[in-house]
Amino acid sequence: MSKISIPVSTPFLTDEAKTLVMQCLDSGWISSQGAFVEAFEGAFARHIGAKYAISVTSGTAALHLALLAAGVGAGDEVIVPDLTFAATANAVLLCGAKPVLCAVSEKQWTIDIDDLTAVVSDKTKAIIPVHLYGNPADMDKILRFAERYKLCVIEDCAESLGATLNDKHMGTFGDMGCYSFFANKLLSTGEGGMVTTNDGPLAQRLRILRDHGMNPEKRYWHEVAGLNYRMTNIQAAIGVSQLKVFDEFYATRQQQEAQYYARLSEHKSIIFKETLHGAQPVNWLMSIIVDSDNKAISNLSLQEALRENGIDSRPFFYPLHIQPPYRDDRDILQRTTSLANRGLSLPTYVGLTEQQIDFICDVIAQHLSQ
Ligand SMILES: *Cc1c(COP(=O)(O)O)cnc(C)c1O
């Protein structure tokens, strides 16, 4: 096996990131007390078109905090898609509530609207649509459903920063939007996250819960038990630098997707996701379904062929319903298994060159023609 020379993802840090981080170190402002935290939150809120942005330590922290702020607790149920990174469901379990798995659309890979009525109950308190692999979920229908059943809507935007639906950023449709700034995400602060909302009292609750549950007017006085989910000034400094180049990075990723499409769409056995009318997805990871008549060709055989050429790739997430903490044997969820068993994500990052994408597509073409 040869060495990996093209990773699936790698962060791109600008020179300004170094300058701003050095400012933190030189000035001693290295905790969450520091000017970059508010600057990053303000710039992020403006970028998304949300009134408030509350920075946190990770995407998981963002989801956990959002659920706590929504009042989700023991005995409650929260609808999550069967195909997502497990943090979406873990955050629900962390609240003492139960994640209830909803089927995903075979074409869009996001929550299947038609399955929602099958999973809702009088215990359902919230729903977390995930804009998986940058593809906007059907927010119009989800909001209508949520209104009917009085559910809080928390959008998991960890993979969809920059994606829009009818020219509105994902994360601004529901009550709250949650973002991750892990190293492989669309904007990175190393580790980090954000919750956005347009609701003032909710924003206040999020800030209090993030800061130990402490009363902002009365230090060391706690009306509620909270957490320390505060982002550091150093992370926020990187965030400020990343946001400045975000639009440029977004465009680069879209170009990469166009190049992949142009090369890969000639293969009958490669299927792409479909997008909603009015949706402008973001190319977080170029993701494909490998569906060949040749039994020797699968997502895993392709992963192996790529690896032999020094190219890393990632199979889709395992369906949640087959994993121990979230097990569910509803028949319809087997659709996720079939999807996940064929999915593969290809290298996508700022710094990946046209020549490298061509090389990746050459390797794929060669493998498929066997
Ligand atoms: C990455 C990710 C998260 C978790 O974010 P962390 O910052 O790693 O905690 C949550 N949901 C989805 C869909 C993700 O891709």
mmCIF file with all atom_site columns, N, CA, C and O and ligand atoms in Angstrom, residues 58-60 63 84-85 87-88 130 156 158-159 180 182 185 192, ligand 1:
data_model
loop_
_atom_site.group_PDB
_atom_site.id
_atom_site.type_symbol
_atom_site.label_atom_id
_atom_site.label_alt_id
_atom_site.label_comp_id
_atom_site.label_asym_id
_atom_site.label_entity_id
_atom_site.label_seq_id
_atom_site.pdbx_PDB_ins_code
_atom_site.Cartn_x
_atom_site.Cartn_y
_atom_site.Cartn_z
_atom_site.occupancy
_atom_site.B_iso_or_equiv
_atom_site.pdbx_formal_charge
_atom_site.auth_seq_id
_atom_site.auth_comp_id
_atom_site.auth_asym_id
_atom_site.auth_atom_id
_atom_site.pdbx_PDB_model_num
ATOM   1  N N  . SER A 1 58  ? -17.384 23.245 20.131 1.00 0.00 ? 58  SER A N  1
ATOM   2  C CA . SER A 1 58  ? -17.464 22.254 19.049 1.00 0.00 ? 58  SER A CA 1
ATOM   3  C C  . SER A 1 58  ? -18.872 22.239 18.466 1.00 0.00 ? 58  SER A C  1
ATOM   4  O O  . SER A 1 58  ? -19.796 22.832 19.034 1.00 0.00 ? 58  SER A O  1
ATOM   5  N N  . GLY A 1 59  ? -19.011 21.504 17.381 1.00 0.00 ? 59  GLY A N  1
ATOM   6  C CA . GLY A 1 59  ? -20.339 21.324 16.801 1.00 0.00 ? 59  GLY A CA 1
ATOM   7  C C  . GLY A 1 59  ? -21.239 20.519 17.729 1.00 0.00 ? 59  GLY A C  1
ATOM   8  O O  . GLY A 1 59  ? -22.443 20.772 17.825 1.00 0.00 ? 59  GLY A O  1
ATOM   9  N N  . THR A 1 60  ? -20.650 19.557 18.407 1.00 0.00 ? 60  THR A N  1
ATOM   10 C CA . THR A 1 60  ? -21.403 18.745 19.366 1.00 0.00 ? 60  THR A CA 1
ATOM   11 C C  . THR A 1 60  ? -21.902 19.615 20.519 1.00 0.00 ? 60  THR A C  1
ATOM   12 O O  . THR A 1 60  ? -23.064 19.513 20.932 1.00 0.00 ? 60  THR A O  1
ATOM   13 N N  . LEU A 1 63  ? -24.880 21.650 19.353 1.00 0.00 ? 63  LEU A N  1
ATOM   14 C CA . LEU A 1 63  ? -26.132 20.878 19.340 1.00 0.00 ? 63  LEU A CA 1
ATOM   15 C C  . LEU A 1 63  ? -26.642 20.639 20.761 1.00 0.00 ? 63  LEU A C  1
ATOM   16 O O  . LEU A 1 63  ? -27.841 20.776 21.032 1.00 0.00 ? 63  LEU A O  1
ATOM   17 N N  . THR A 1 84  ? -26.338 10.423 9.408  1.00 0.00 ? 84  THR A N  1
ATOM   18 C CA . THR A 1 84  ? -25.671 11.643 9.837  1.00 0.00 ? 84  THR A CA 1
ATOM   19 C C  . THR A 1 84  ? -24.455 11.246 10.638 1.00 0.00 ? 84  THR A C  1
ATOM   20 O O  . THR A 1 84  ? -24.281 10.064 10.979 1.00 0.00 ? 84  THR A O  1
ATOM   21 N N  . PHE A 1 85  ? -23.604 12.209 10.963 1.00 0.00 ? 85  PHE A N  1
ATOM   22 C CA . PHE A 1 85  ? -22.539 11.944 11.915 1.00 0.00 ? 85  PHE A CA 1
ATOM   23 C C  . PHE A 1 85  ? -23.203 11.790 13.288 1.00 0.00 ? 85  PHE A C  1
ATOM   24 O O  . PHE A 1 85  ? -24.131 12.521 13.624 1.00 0.00 ? 85  PHE A O  1
ATOM   25 N N  . ALA A 1 87  ? -22.833 12.595 16.217 1.00 0.00 ? 87  ALA A N  1
ATOM   26 C CA . ALA A 1 87  ? -22.955 13.694 17.195 1.00 0.00 ? 87  ALA A CA 1
ATOM   27 C C  . ALA A 1 87  ? -24.372 14.259 17.232 1.00 0.00 ? 87  ALA A C  1
ATOM   28 O O  . ALA A 1 87  ? -24.827 14.726 18.282 1.00 0.00 ? 87  ALA A O  1
ATOM   29 N N  . THR A 1 88  ? -25.073 14.224 16.097 1.00 0.00 ? 88  THR A N  1
ATOM   30 C CA . THR A 1 88  ? -26.448 14.736 16.048 1.00 0.00 ? 88  THR A CA 1
ATOM   31 C C  . THR A 1 88  ? -27.309 13.992 17.070 1.00 0.00 ? 88  THR A C  1
ATOM   32 O O  . THR A 1 88  ? -28.073 14.609 17.816 1.00 0.00 ? 88  THR A O  1
ATOM   33 N N  . VAL A 1 130 ? -30.518 17.612 9.221  1.00 0.00 ? 130 VAL A N  1
ATOM   34 C CA . VAL A 1 130 ? -29.085 17.738 8.924  1.00 0.00 ? 130 VAL A CA 1
ATOM   35 C C  . VAL A 1 130 ? -28.944 18.015 7.431  1.00 0.00 ? 130 VAL A C  1
ATOM   36 O O  . VAL A 1 130 ? -29.505 17.285 6.614  1.00 0.00 ? 130 VAL A O  1
ATOM   37 N N  . ASP A 1 156 ? -28.820 21.194 11.887 1.00 0.00 ? 156 ASP A N  1
ATOM   38 C CA . ASP A 1 156 ? -27.419 20.783 12.009 1.00 0.00 ? 156 ASP A CA 1
ATOM   39 C C  . ASP A 1 156 ? -26.713 21.196 10.715 1.00 0.00 ? 156 ASP A C  1
ATOM   40 O O  . ASP A 1 156 ? -26.845 20.540 9.674  1.00 0.00 ? 156 ASP A O  1
ATOM   41 N N  . ALA A 1 158 ? -23.403 21.575 10.374 1.00 0.00 ? 158 ALA A N  1
ATOM   42 C CA . ALA A 1 158 ? -21.970 21.282 10.515 1.00 0.00 ? 158 ALA A CA 1
ATOM   43 C C  . ALA A 1 158 ? -21.296 21.078 9.156  1.00 0.00 ? 158 ALA A C  1
ATOM   44 O O  . ALA A 1 158 ? -20.113 21.357 9.003  1.00 0.00 ? 158 ALA A O  1
ATOM   45 N N  . GLU A 1 159 ? -22.075 20.608 8.169  1.00 0.00 ? 159 GLU A N  1
ATOM   46 C CA . GLU A 1 159 ? -21.487 20.314 6.857  1.00 0.00 ? 159 GLU A CA 1
ATOM   47 C C  . GLU A 1 159 ? -22.014 21.251 5.777  1.00 0.00 ? 159 GLU A C  1
ATOM   48 O O  . GLU A 1 159 ? -21.840 20.992 4.591  1.00 0.00 ? 159 GLU A O  1
ATOM   49 N N  . SER A 1 180 ? -20.154 23.453 13.004 1.00 0.00 ? 180 SER A N  1
ATOM   50 C CA . SER A 1 180 ? -18.907 22.893 13.538 1.00 0.00 ? 180 SER A CA 1
ATOM   51 C C  . SER A 1 180 ? -17.725 23.525 12.813 1.00 0.00 ? 180 SER A C  1
ATOM   52 O O  . SER A 1 180 ? -17.778 23.743 11.598 1.00 0.00 ? 180 SER A O  1
ATOM   53 N N  . PHE A 1 182 ? -14.574 22.095 13.183 1.00 0.00 ? 182 PHE A N  1
ATOM   54 C CA . PHE A 1 182 ? -13.531 21.069 13.227 1.00 0.00 ? 182 PHE A CA 1
ATOM   55 C C  . PHE A 1 182 ? -12.644 21.229 11.987 1.00 0.00 ? 182 PHE A C  1
ATOM   56 O O  . PHE A 1 182 ? -13.046 21.847 11.005 1.00 0.00 ? 182 PHE A O  1
ATOM   57 N N  . LYS A 1 185 ? -14.025 20.768 8.431  1.00 0.00 ? 185 LYS A N  1
ATOM   58 C CA . LYS A 1 185 ? -15.282 21.430 8.058  1.00 0.00 ? 185 LYS A CA 1
ATOM   59 C C  . LYS A 1 185 ? -15.028 22.633 7.141  1.00 0.00 ? 185 LYS A C  1
ATOM   60 O O  . LYS A 1 185 ? -13.897 22.947 6.827  1.00 0.00 ? 185 LYS A O  1
ATOM   61 N N  . GLY A 1 192 ? -14.253 23.806 17.384 1.00 0.00 ? 192 GLY A N  1
ATOM   62 C CA . GLY A 1 192 ? -15.088 24.977 17.640 1.00 0.00 ? 192 GLY A CA 1
ATOM   63 C C  . GLY A 1 192 ? -16.463 24.788 17.050 1.00 0.00 ? 192 GLY A C  1
ATOM   64 O O  . GLY A 1 192 ? -16.706 23.825 16.313 1.00 0.00 ? 192 GLY A O  1
HETATM 65 C C1 . LIG B 2 .   ? -18.858 17.290 12.355 1.00 0.00 ? 1   LIG B C1 1
HETATM 66 C C2 . LIG B 2 .   ? -20.290 17.119 12.638 1.00 0.00 ? 1   LIG B C2 1
HETATM 67 C C3 . LIG B 2 .   ? -20.836 17.336 13.918 1.00 0.00 ? 1   LIG B C3 1
HETATM 68 C C4 . LIG B 2 .   ? -19.988 17.525 15.145 1.00 0.00 ? 1   LIG B C4 1
HETATM 69 O O1 . LIG B 2 .   ? -19.094 18.568 15.129 1.00 0.00 ? 1   LIG B O1 1
HETATM 70 P P1 . LIG B 2 .   ? -17.815 18.533 16.081 1.00 0.00 ? 1   LIG B P1 1
HETATM 71 O O2 . LIG B 2 .   ? -17.270 19.922 15.952 1.00 0.00 ? 1   LIG B O2 1
HETATM 72 O O3 . LIG B 2 .   ? -16.890 17.493 15.554 1.00 0.00 ? 1   LIG B O3 1
HETATM 73 O O4 . LIG B 2 .   ? -18.280 18.244 17.459 1.00 0.00 ? 1   LIG B O4 1
HETATM 74 C C5 . LIG B 2 .   ? -22.197 17.253 14.067 1.00 0.00 ? 1   LIG B C5 1
HETATM 75 N N1 . LIG B 2 .   ? -23.017 16.963 13.048 1.00 0.00 ? 1   LIG B N1 1
HETATM 76 C C6 . LIG B 2 .   ? -22.548 16.734 11.807 1.00 0.00 ? 1   LIG B C6 1
HETATM 77 C C7 . LIG B 2 .   ? -23.513 16.417 10.708 1.00 0.00 ? 1   LIG B C7 1
HETATM 78 C C8 . LIG B 2 .   ? -21.161 16.783 11.563 1.00 0.00 ? 1   LIG B C8 1
HETATM 79 O O5 . LIG B 2 .   ? -20.700 16.525 10.340 1.00 0.00 ? 1   LIG B O5 1
#
